[in-house]
């Protein structure tokens, strides 16, 4: 079945450092890809999305590009802030046969120190 | 615009009891999804409701069930609770197939 693999971390960075969280997927067909963020004690917030190959999703300084040839959707940010500390989940939308569900990676915990 | 709301925030039960979790979707959304976030198991898809019908089900036993009401709100029922049912249960809603899912803050279910 479909699956998502992401670096599990934890990742610890200093403020203003560059961030990359790797995400690769396995899917038949052409899934939509998402990054969600979960702050402590909260649910998931949609961070960005891409629906087809070569699409770039971006939001709040975060970016990810849908790479079909490498089946990847790596999350990047040029300069992280303390407020970016959270758990980040990569996910794909499986819509085979008219069904609908998100398949998530295991999450990457990011801590940004001042 | 109000987001997805879930109640209660926390729920404490004992083994063998039944639990009911509730979810109100974003206004205009017709699809509701339930996910379980258990320690060490990550986020797993439970159920998808759309227009009042169950459309898809994850790999969970039948004691996990639910329904969607005419106003698109939803309930998740878990019968014969087991210790391993302790988890954060997240509800999400969307405009339908292929649209982004938006999540609530979850219900923390603890089984003693």
CSV table of C-alpha atoms in Angstrom, one decimal:
chain,number,residue,atom,x,y,z
A,1,UNK,CA,0.0,0.0,0.0
A,2,UNK,CA,0.9,3.7,-0.1
A,3,UNK,CA,3.4,4.9,2.5
A,4,UNK,CA,5.4,7.9,3.6
A,5,UNK,CA,8.9,7.9,5.0
A,6,UNK,CA,10.3,11.0,6.7
A,7,UNK,CA,13.4,11.6,8.8
A,8,UNK,CA,12.4,11.0,12.3
A,9,UNK,CA,14.7,13.3,14.2
A,10,UNK,CA,14.6,14.9,16.6
A,11,UNK,CA,16.2,17.9,14.9
A,12,UNK,CA,17.7,20.6,16.9
A,13,UNK,CA,18.8,23.9,15.3
A,14,UNK,CA,19.8,27.3,16.3
A,15,UNK,CA,17.7,30.3,15.3
A,16,UNK,CA,18.3,31.5,11.7
A,17,UNK,CA,19.7,28.1,10.7
A,18,UNK,CA,18.6,26.4,7.4
A,19,UNK,CA,16.1,23.6,7.8
A,20,UNK,CA,15.5,20.5,5.6
A,21,UNK,CA,13.2,17.6,6.6
A,22,UNK,CA,13.3,14.8,4.1
A,23,UNK,CA,10.2,13.1,2.9
A,24,UNK,CA,9.8,10.3,0.4
A,25,UNK,CA,6.7,8.4,-0.6
A,26,UNK,CA,5.5,5.2,-2.3
A,27,UNK,CA,2.2,5.4,-4.1
A,28,UNK,CA,0.5,4.0,-7.2
A,29,UNK,CA,-0.9,6.8,-9.2
A,30,UNK,CA,-0.5,10.5,-8.6
A,31,UNK,CA,-1.2,11.5,-5.0
A,32,UNK,CA,-1.5,15.0,-3.6
A,33,UNK,CA,1.3,15.7,-1.0
A,34,UNK,CA,1.0,17.8,2.2
A,35,UNK,CA,3.0,19.0,5.1
A,36,UNK,CA,1.2,19.4,8.4
A,37,UNK,CA,2.6,21.0,11.6
A,38,UNK,CA,1.5,20.1,15.2
A,39,UNK,CA,2.3,22.5,18.0
A,40,UNK,CA,2.3,21.1,21.6
A,41,UNK,CA,-1.2,20.2,22.8
A,42,UNK,CA,-2.8,21.1,19.5
A,43,UNK,CA,-4.1,19.3,16.4
A,44,UNK,CA,-2.6,19.4,13.0
A,45,UNK,CA,-2.4,22.6,10.9
A,46,UNK,CA,-2.0,22.4,7.1
A,47,UNK,CA,1.3,24.0,6.3
A,48,UNK,CA,1.5,23.6,2.5
A,49,UNK,CA,0.4,21.3,-0.3
A,50,UNK,CA,1.2,20.3,-3.9
A,51,UNK,CA,-1.1,18.4,-6.1
A,52,UNK,CA,1.0,17.5,-9.1
A,53,UNK,CA,4.6,16.9,-10.2
A,54,UNK,CA,6.9,20.0,-10.1
A,55,UNK,CA,4.3,22.0,-8.0
A,56,UNK,CA,5.9,24.0,-5.3
A,57,UNK,CA,3.9,24.6,-2.1
A,58,UNK,CA,4.9,27.5,0.1
A,59,UNK,CA,3.7,29.1,3.3
A,60,UNK,CA,5.3,31.1,6.2
A,61,UNK,CA,8.7,30.8,4.6
A,62,UNK,CA,8.5,27.0,4.3
A,63,UNK,CA,8.7,25.4,0.8
A,64,UNK,CA,8.4,21.9,-0.7
A,65,UNK,CA,8.5,20.8,-4.3
A,66,UNK,CA,6.7,17.7,-5.6
A,67,UNK,CA,9.4,15.6,-7.3
A,68,UNK,CA,7.9,12.7,-9.1
A,69,UNK,CA,11.2,11.4,-10.4
A,70,UNK,CA,12.6,10.9,-6.9
A,71,UNK,CA,9.2,10.5,-5.2
A,72,UNK,CA,10.1,13.2,-2.7
A,73,UNK,CA,8.6,16.2,-1.0
A,74,UNK,CA,11.3,17.6,1.2
A,75,UNK,CA,10.4,20.6,3.5
A,76,UNK,CA,12.8,23.5,3.6
A,77,UNK,CA,13.1,26.9,5.3
A,78,UNK,CA,15.9,29.3,4.9
A,79,UNK,CA,15.9,30.8,8.4
A,80,UNK,CA,14.1,29.1,11.3
A,81,UNK,CA,12.7,30.8,14.3
A,82,UNK,CA,12.1,29.6,17.9
A,83,UNK,CA,8.3,29.7,17.1
A,84,UNK,CA,8.9,27.0,14.4
A,85,UNK,CA,9.5,24.4,17.1
A,86,UNK,CA,6.9,21.7,16.6
A,87,UNK,CA,6.4,18.3,15.0
A,88,UNK,CA,6.2,18.2,11.2
A,89,UNK,CA,4.3,15.5,9.4
A,90,UNK,CA,4.5,14.7,5.7
A,91,UNK,CA,1.4,13.1,4.2
A,92,UNK,CA,-0.1,11.9,0.9
A,93,UNK,CA,-3.7,11.8,-0.1
A,94,UNK,CA,-4.8,8.4,-1.3
A,95,UNK,CA,-7.8,8.7,-3.5
A,96,UNK,CA,-7.8,5.3,-5.1
A,97,UNK,CA,-11.2,4.0,-6.0
A,98,UNK,CA,-13.0,7.1,-4.9
A,99,UNK,CA,-11.9,6.6,-1.3
A,100,UNK,CA,-10.1,9.3,0.6
A,101,UNK,CA,-7.6,9.2,3.4
A,102,UNK,CA,-4.3,10.7,4.4
A,103,UNK,CA,-1.3,8.5,4.9
A,104,UNK,CA,1.2,10.1,7.3
A,105,UNK,CA,4.9,9.8,8.0
A,106,UNK,CA,5.9,9.3,11.6
A,107,UNK,CA,6.6,12.9,12.2
A,108,UNK,CA,9.8,14.9,12.8
A,109,UNK,CA,10.2,16.9,16.0
A,110,UNK,CA,12.0,20.2,15.5
A,111,UNK,CA,13.4,22.3,18.3
A,112,UNK,CA,14.8,25.7,17.6
A,113,UNK,CA,17.1,27.3,20.2
A,114,UNK,CA,17.6,31.0,20.6
B,1,UNK,CA,-14.4,31.4,10.6
B,2,UNK,CA,-14.7,28.7,13.2
B,3,UNK,CA,-12.4,25.8,12.8
B,4,UNK,CA,-13.1,22.1,13.4
B,5,UNK,CA,-14.2,21.7,17.0
B,6,UNK,CA,-14.0,18.5,19.1
B,7,UNK,CA,-15.4,17.5,22.4
B,8,UNK,CA,-14.6,16.6,25.0
B,9,UNK,CA,-11.0,17.7,25.2
B,10,UNK,CA,-10.2,14.9,27.6
B,11,UNK,CA,-12.0,11.6,28.3
B,12,UNK,CA,-11.1,9.1,31.0
B,13,UNK,CA,-12.6,5.6,30.9
B,14,UNK,CA,-12.0,2.2,32.2
B,15,UNK,CA,-11.5,-1.1,30.3
B,16,UNK,CA,-14.8,-2.4,28.8
B,17,UNK,CA,-16.6,0.9,28.9
B,18,UNK,CA,-17.9,2.8,25.8
B,19,UNK,CA,-16.7,6.2,24.7
B,20,UNK,CA,-18.3,8.8,22.4
B,21,UNK,CA,-16.3,11.5,20.8
B,22,UNK,CA,-17.9,14.4,18.9
B,23,UNK,CA,-16.8,16.6,16.0
B,24,UNK,CA,-18.2,19.7,14.4
B,25,UNK,CA,-16.7,20.5,10.9
B,26,UNK,CA,-15.9,23.8,9.4
B,27,UNK,CA,-19.0,25.4,8.0
B,28,UNK,CA,-19.6,24.3,4.4
B,29,UNK,CA,-17.5,21.2,4.8
B,30,UNK,CA,-19.4,17.9,4.0
B,31,UNK,CA,-16.6,15.4,4.7
B,32,UNK,CA,-15.5,14.3,8.1
B,33,UNK,CA,-12.5,12.1,8.9
B,34,UNK,CA,-11.3,10.5,12.1
B,35,UNK,CA,-7.7,9.6,12.8
B,36,UNK,CA,-6.0,7.9,15.8
B,37,UNK,CA,-2.7,9.3,17.1
B,38,UNK,CA,-1.3,6.7,19.4
B,39,UNK,CA,2.1,6.8,21.1
B,40,UNK,CA,4.6,4.9,18.9
B,41,UNK,CA,2.1,4.2,16.1
B,42,UNK,CA,1.8,7.6,14.5
B,43,UNK,CA,-1.3,8.9,12.8
B,44,UNK,CA,-3.6,6.2,11.5
B,45,UNK,CA,-6.8,6.7,9.4
B,46,UNK,CA,-10.0,5.5,11.1
B,47,UNK,CA,-13.1,6.6,9.2
B,48,UNK,CA,-14.3,8.9,6.5
B,49,UNK,CA,-17.9,10.2,6.3
B,50,UNK,CA,-19.3,12.2,3.5
B,51,UNK,CA,-22.9,13.4,3.0
B,52,UNK,CA,-24.0,11.2,5.9
B,53,UNK,CA,-22.5,7.9,4.6
B,54,UNK,CA,-19.5,6.0,5.7
B,55,UNK,CA,-17.2,6.1,2.6
B,56,UNK,CA,-14.0,4.4,3.8
B,57,UNK,CA,-12.7,2.6,6.8
B,58,UNK,CA,-9.2,2.0,8.1
B,59,UNK,CA,-7.8,-1.2,9.6
B,60,UNK,CA,-9.6,-1.0,12.9
B,61,UNK,CA,-11.9,-3.5,14.5
B,62,UNK,CA,-15.7,-3.1,14.3
B,63,UNK,CA,-16.0,-1.8,17.9
B,64,UNK,CA,-14.8,1.5,16.3
B,65,UNK,CA,-17.8,3.0,14.7
B,66,UNK,CA,-19.4,6.3,14.0
B,67,UNK,CA,-21.9,8.3,12.2
B,68,UNK,CA,-22.5,11.7,10.5
B,69,UNK,CA,-25.6,13.7,11.2
B,70,UNK,CA,-27.6,15.8,8.7
B,71,UNK,CA,-25.8,19.0,9.9
B,72,UNK,CA,-22.5,17.2,8.9
B,73,UNK,CA,-21.3,16.9,12.5
B,74,UNK,CA,-20.0,13.4,13.5
B,75,UNK,CA,-19.6,11.0,16.4
B,76,UNK,CA,-17.0,8.4,16.9
B,77,UNK,CA,-18.0,5.5,19.2
B,78,UNK,CA,-15.6,3.1,20.7
B,79,UNK,CA,-17.1,0.1,22.4
B,80,UNK,CA,-15.4,-2.4,24.8
B,81,UNK,CA,-12.5,-0.1,25.5
B,82,UNK,CA,-9.1,-1.7,25.7
B,83,UNK,CA,-5.9,-0.2,27.2
B,84,UNK,CA,-4.4,0.2,23.7
B,85,UNK,CA,-7.2,2.5,22.7
B,86,UNK,CA,-5.5,5.3,24.7
B,87,UNK,CA,-4.6,7.9,22.2
B,88,UNK,CA,-5.4,11.3,20.8
B,89,UNK,CA,-8.3,11.1,18.4
B,90,UNK,CA,-8.3,13.8,15.7
B,91,UNK,CA,-11.2,14.8,13.6
B,92,UNK,CA,-10.7,16.6,10.2
B,93,UNK,CA,-13.1,18.1,7.7
B,94,UNK,CA,-12.9,19.1,4.1
B,95,UNK,CA,-15.1,20.2,1.1
B,96,UNK,CA,-14.8,16.7,-0.3
B,97,UNK,CA,-12.7,14.3,-2.3
B,98,UNK,CA,-9.3,15.7,-3.1
B,99,UNK,CA,-9.6,18.8,-0.9
B,100,UNK,CA,-7.3,19.6,2.0
B,101,UNK,CA,-8.3,18.3,5.3
B,102,UNK,CA,-8.4,20.7,8.3
B,103,UNK,CA,-8.0,19.3,11.8
B,104,UNK,CA,-9.4,20.0,15.2
B,105,UNK,CA,-7.3,19.9,18.4
B,106,UNK,CA,-8.4,16.4,19.2
B,107,UNK,CA,-9.9,14.4,22.1
B,108,UNK,CA,-7.4,12.7,24.5
B,109,UNK,CA,-8.9,9.4,25.4
B,110,UNK,CA,-7.2,7.7,28.4
B,111,UNK,CA,-8.1,4.1,29.4
B,112,UNK,CA,-7.4,3.1,33.0
